[in-house]
Coordinates of C-alpha atoms and ligand atoms in Angstrom, one line a residue:
M12 CA -9.3 0.0 14.5
G13 CA -7.1 -2.2 16.5
S14 CA -4.8 -4.3 14.4
P15 CA -3.6 -7.1 15.6
L16 CA -0.6 -8.0 14.5
A17 CA 1.7 -5.8 16.5
A18 CA 1.3 -3.7 19.7
G19 CA 2.6 0.1 19.5
A20 CA 0.3 1.9 16.9
A21 CA -0.3 5.8 18.1
P22 CA -3.6 6.2 19.3
A23 CA -5.6 8.0 16.6
A24 CA -6.0 11.8 17.3
R25 CA -8.3 11.9 15.0
P26 CA -12.7 12.8 15.7
A27 CA -14.6 10.5 15.2
G28 CA -15.9 10.1 11.7
A29 CA -12.5 12.3 10.4
P30 CA -11.1 11.3 7.9
V31 CA -8.4 9.1 8.2
L32 CA -5.8 10.2 5.8
S33 CA -6.6 13.6 4.3
V34 CA -5.3 15.3 1.0
A35 CA -5.6 19.4 0.1
G36 CA -4.3 21.3 -3.0
L37 CA -1.6 18.5 -3.3
T38 CA 0.2 19.2 -5.9
C39 CA 4.7 19.0 -7.8
A40 CA 6.3 20.4 -9.8
I41 CA 9.3 19.4 -11.1
G42 CA 11.3 21.5 -13.7
G43 CA 8.3 23.3 -15.0
A44 CA 6.7 19.8 -15.3
V45 CA 3.5 19.5 -12.5
I46 CA 3.4 16.3 -12.6
V47 CA 0.3 15.6 -9.6
S48 CA -1.7 19.1 -10.0
D49 CA -4.1 20.5 -7.2
V50 CA -5.6 17.0 -6.1
S51 CA -8.1 17.0 -3.4
F52 CA -9.1 13.9 -1.6
D53 CA -10.6 12.2 2.2
V54 CA -10.3 9.0 2.7
A55 CA -12.4 7.4 5.4
P56 CA -11.3 4.8 8.4
G57 CA -11.3 1.7 7.0
E58 CA -12.2 2.4 3.3
F59 CA -10.8 0.8 0.3
V60 CA -10.1 3.3 -2.4
A61 CA -8.1 2.4 -5.8
V62 CA -6.6 4.7 -8.1
I63 CA -6.8 4.2 -11.3
G64 CA -5.4 6.4 -14.7
P65 CA -3.4 5.7 -18.3
N66 CA -0.2 5.2 -18.0
G67 CA 1.6 8.6 -16.9
A68 CA -1.4 10.1 -15.2
G69 CA 0.6 10.2 -12.1
K70 CA -0.9 7.5 -9.7
T71 CA 2.9 6.4 -8.4
S72 CA 3.9 10.3 -8.4
L73 CA 0.2 10.5 -6.0
F74 CA 1.2 7.5 -4.3
N75 CA 5.1 8.9 -3.2
L76 CA 3.9 12.1 -2.2
L77 CA 1.7 10.0 -0.1
S78 CA 4.3 8.7 1.3
G79 CA 6.8 11.1 1.4
L80 CA 9.7 10.2 -1.1
L81 CA 8.5 13.1 -3.5
P82 CA 8.5 16.4 -2.0
A83 CA 5.4 18.2 -2.3
T84 CA 5.4 21.9 -3.8
G85 CA 2.0 22.7 -2.9
G86 CA -1.0 21.3 -0.7
T87 CA -1.4 19.5 2.4
V88 CA -1.0 15.9 3.4
T89 CA -2.7 15.1 6.7
L90 CA -2.7 11.5 8.6
D91 CA -4.8 11.2 11.4
G92 CA -5.7 14.8 12.1
T93 CA -1.1 15.3 11.8
D94 CA -0.2 17.3 8.6
I95 CA 2.5 14.9 7.9
T96 CA 3.7 17.4 4.3
G97 CA 7.0 17.7 5.1
A98 CA 7.5 14.2 6.5
S99 CA 10.1 12.2 6.2
P100 CA 9.3 8.4 4.8
A101 CA 10.0 6.8 7.8
V102 CA 8.3 9.3 10.0
R103 CA 4.9 8.6 8.5
A104 CA 5.2 4.5 8.4
R105 CA 6.1 5.0 11.9
R106 CA 2.6 7.2 12.0
G107 CA 0.5 4.2 10.9
L108 CA 1.6 5.4 6.6
G109 CA 3.0 2.3 4.5
R110 CA 3.0 0.7 1.5
T111 CA 4.7 -1.2 -1.7
F112 CA 6.8 -0.7 -4.5
Q113 CA 5.8 -1.6 -8.5
S114 CA 8.7 -3.7 -8.1
S115 CA 9.0 -6.1 -6.1
S116 CA 11.4 -5.3 -2.4
V117 CA 12.0 -8.1 -0.8
F118 CA 15.8 -9.3 0.5
A119 CA 15.7 -12.0 -2.4
G120 CA 19.0 -14.2 -0.9
L121 CA 17.5 -13.8 2.9
G122 CA 14.5 -16.4 4.1
V123 CA 11.1 -15.3 4.2
R124 CA 10.8 -15.8 7.8
E125 CA 14.2 -13.5 8.2
N126 CA 12.3 -10.8 5.7
V127 CA 9.2 -10.5 8.0
R128 CA 10.7 -11.0 10.9
L129 CA 13.3 -7.6 10.3
A130 CA 10.5 -5.3 9.5
A131 CA 8.5 -6.4 12.6
Q132 CA 11.4 -6.0 14.2
A133 CA 12.4 -2.8 12.8
R134 CA 8.8 -1.2 14.0
L135 CA 9.4 -2.6 17.3
G136 CA 13.0 -1.0 17.8
G137 CA 15.2 -3.6 18.1
S138 CA 18.5 -3.9 15.9
L139 CA 18.2 -4.6 11.8
R140 CA 21.2 -6.7 12.5
P141 CA 19.5 -10.9 11.7
W142 CA 21.9 -12.5 13.7
Q143 CA 22.1 -10.3 16.9
R144 CA 19.6 -12.2 19.4
V145 CA 18.1 -8.5 20.7
R146 CA 15.3 -7.3 23.2
G147 CA 11.8 -7.9 21.9
S148 CA 12.8 -10.9 18.8
D149 CA 11.0 -13.2 20.2
R150 CA 7.3 -10.6 20.0
A151 CA 9.7 -9.7 16.1
Y152 CA 9.8 -13.7 15.1
E153 CA 5.7 -13.8 16.9
V154 CA 4.8 -11.1 14.2
A155 CA 5.8 -12.5 11.9
E156 CA 4.4 -15.7 11.5
R157 CA 1.0 -13.6 11.9
A158 CA 1.7 -12.4 9.2
L159 CA 3.5 -15.0 7.2
T160 CA -0.2 -17.0 8.2
R161 CA -2.2 -14.1 6.9
V162 CA -0.8 -13.9 3.4
G163 CA -0.4 -17.5 3.6
L164 CA 3.2 -18.1 2.9
D165 CA 3.3 -19.8 6.3
R166 CA 4.3 -22.5 5.5
R167 CA 8.3 -20.8 3.5
G168 CA 8.9 -19.3 5.9
D169 CA 12.5 -21.2 5.5
A170 CA 12.1 -21.0 1.8
L171 CA 15.2 -18.6 -0.2
A172 CA 12.5 -15.1 -0.7
G173 CA 14.3 -14.9 -3.8
A174 CA 12.6 -18.9 -5.1
L175 CA 8.6 -17.1 -4.5
S176 CA 6.8 -17.1 -7.0
H177 CA 6.1 -13.4 -9.1
G178 CA 2.7 -13.6 -6.8
D179 CA 4.2 -15.4 -3.6
K180 CA 6.1 -12.7 -3.4
R181 CA 3.8 -9.9 -3.9
K182 CA 2.5 -11.8 -0.9
L183 CA 5.5 -11.4 1.1
E184 CA 5.6 -8.0 0.4
L185 CA 2.4 -7.9 1.8
A186 CA 3.3 -9.4 4.8
I187 CA 6.4 -7.3 5.5
L188 CA 4.6 -4.2 5.5
L189 CA 2.0 -5.7 7.9
A190 CA 4.3 -6.3 9.9
T191 CA 4.9 -2.4 11.0
D192 CA 1.2 -2.5 11.2
P193 CA -0.2 0.4 9.0
A194 CA -2.9 1.6 9.6
V195 CA -3.2 3.0 6.3
V196 CA -1.7 0.6 3.4
L197 CA -0.7 1.5 -0.1
L198 CA -0.4 -0.8 -3.0
D199 CA 1.4 0.0 -5.8
E200 CA 0.6 -2.1 -8.5
P201 CA 0.2 -5.4 -6.5
M202 CA -0.9 -7.8 -9.9
A203 CA 2.4 -6.4 -11.6
G204 CA 3.7 -9.0 -13.4
V205 CA 1.6 -11.8 -10.6
S206 CA 0.1 -14.9 -13.6
T207 CA -3.0 -14.9 -14.0
E208 CA -3.3 -18.6 -12.1
E209 CA -2.4 -16.3 -8.7
V210 CA -4.0 -13.2 -9.4
A211 CA -7.3 -14.6 -7.2
G212 CA -5.3 -15.5 -4.2
L213 CA -3.5 -12.4 -4.4
T214 CA -6.9 -10.3 -4.6
Q215 CA -8.3 -12.9 -1.8
V216 CA -5.3 -12.0 1.0
I217 CA -5.9 -7.9 0.0
A218 CA -9.8 -8.4 0.0
D219 CA -9.3 -10.3 3.7
V220 CA -6.0 -7.3 4.9
H221 CA -9.1 -5.0 4.2
R222 CA -11.9 -6.4 5.5
E223 CA -10.7 -8.6 8.8
E224 CA -8.4 -6.4 9.5
G225 CA -10.0 -2.9 9.3
R226 CA -6.9 -1.4 7.6
T227 CA -8.1 1.9 5.0
V228 CA -6.1 1.0 1.7
L229 CA -5.2 2.7 -1.6
M230 CA -4.4 1.1 -4.7
V231 CA -3.1 1.8 -7.9
E232 CA -4.6 -1.2 -9.8
H233 CA -4.8 -1.3 -14.0
H234 CA -7.1 -4.3 -13.5
M235 CA -10.7 -2.9 -13.2
D236 CA -11.6 -6.8 -13.1
V237 CA -9.1 -7.0 -10.1
L238 CA -10.7 -3.4 -8.2
L239 CA -14.7 -4.1 -8.9
G240 CA -14.5 -6.5 -6.1
L241 CA -12.9 -4.2 -3.5
A242 CA -12.8 -1.2 -3.8
D243 CA -15.0 1.3 -1.8
R244 CA -14.7 4.3 -4.3
V245 CA -12.7 4.7 -7.6
A246 CA -10.3 7.8 -8.0
V247 CA -9.1 8.3 -11.5
M248 CA -6.0 10.2 -11.9
H249 CA -5.4 11.6 -16.0
H250 CA -2.7 14.3 -16.4
G251 CA -1.5 14.7 -12.6
S252 CA -5.0 15.4 -11.4
L253 CA -7.8 13.6 -10.1
L254 CA -10.6 13.4 -13.0
A255 CA -13.1 11.3 -11.2
L256 CA -13.9 10.1 -7.3
D257 CA -16.3 7.8 -6.8
T258 CA -17.6 4.2 -6.7
P259 CA -16.8 1.7 -9.2
A260 CA -19.9 1.6 -11.0
R261 CA -20.2 5.1 -11.2
V262 CA -16.8 5.6 -12.7
T263 CA -17.2 3.3 -15.3
G264 CA -19.7 4.5 -16.9
D265 CA -18.5 8.0 -16.6
P266 CA -17.9 9.1 -20.2
A267 CA -15.2 11.7 -19.1
V268 CA -13.3 8.8 -17.6
Q269 CA -14.5 6.8 -20.7
E270 CA -12.8 10.1 -22.5
A271 CA -9.4 10.0 -20.5
Y272 CA -9.4 5.8 -21.9
L273 CA -10.0 6.9 -24.9
G274 CA -11.3 3.5 -25.8
D275 CA -8.7 1.4 -23.8
Q276 CA -10.2 -0.8 -21.7
L277 CA -10.9 0.0 -18.0
Ligands
ATP30 N1 11.3 12.4 -11.0 C1 10.3 13.0 -11.9 N2 11.4 13.7 -12.4 C2 10.2 13.5 -13.6 N3 8.9 13.3 -14.3 C3 8.5 13.2 -13.7 C4 9.0 12.1 -12.4 N4 8.6 11.0 -11.6 C5 7.7 10.9 -12.6 N5 7.5 11.9 -13.8 C6 6.3 11.9 -14.4 O1 5.7 11.9 -13.8 C7 4.5 11.4 -14.9 C8 3.5 10.5 -14.4 O2 4.4 9.4 -13.8 P1 3.9 8.2 -13.2 O3 5.1 7.5 -12.9 O4 3.4 9.1 -11.9 O5 2.8 8.4 -13.3 P2 1.4 6.5 -13.5 O6 0.4 7.1 -13.2 O7 2.0 5.4 -11.5 O8 2.0 5.3 -15.0 P3 2.5 4.0 -14.5 O9 0.8 3.6 -14.9 O10 2.1 4.2 -16.7 O11 2.9 3.4 -13.2 C9 5.3 11.4 -15.9 O12 5.1 11.9 -17.1 C10 6.5 10.8 -15.2 O13 7.4 10.8 -16.3

């Protein structure tokens, strides 16, 4: 699963055929409430797993546990054969686990290219001070340009990030993520706030990141129609537990899943 975007990806420690991400008994209890309960699943290298579930089901909490923003109170997370359960978000990111957030997280006052270059420079070990020319900064520009081309924003590099449409901001977030060269990409509702006209373009970008770059993707998304063409498997969260994990067709036909949605559109 070589990545074309940046050098320095850690070599995989896992044997051939082993999962790139393995979650076992993952649990998070906060103040007596169990918000993620005994969740176990494996993700194969290059697989696309969608995570769905009704509001409050625990999807974002699961991503927070995977990316280290929320401490697990039980269970383990293994990335590329290494137990990362207690690792900080920064260590997980360095080991190849990257994520986007439900709300936009770009520097609105900086240029589009600068947003991506800063991420690339941080990944390459340079300074985060954009006014400093440092070792590796040319390489950071190259990585940034490639990531912007991948998401179709290469012609908007000089624009202010805050001036982009919602859909383009989401593409920029993806470019920022790609500049850090993650093997496993966690996308938390990338279509949130995106106009109907922009959904198809963004879906295509995500499909390309998955298929052409061979990155493993986990994506929280409410719209099943978006997921159907993308996901190899769909994980259904309900009341903090993993209710189902199967192909999109089997999941949508599962009576327990339909019951969880209580007639809401899947
Ligand atoms: N830090 C926290 N402290 C206490 N409760 C929390 C915390 N984070 C999440 N929760 C609770 O955990 C449950 C799951 O929330 P989460 O945001 O993970 O659900 P979700 O499936 O992502 O929902 P949505 O689709 O609405 O984004 C909710 O009841 C939420 O209130």
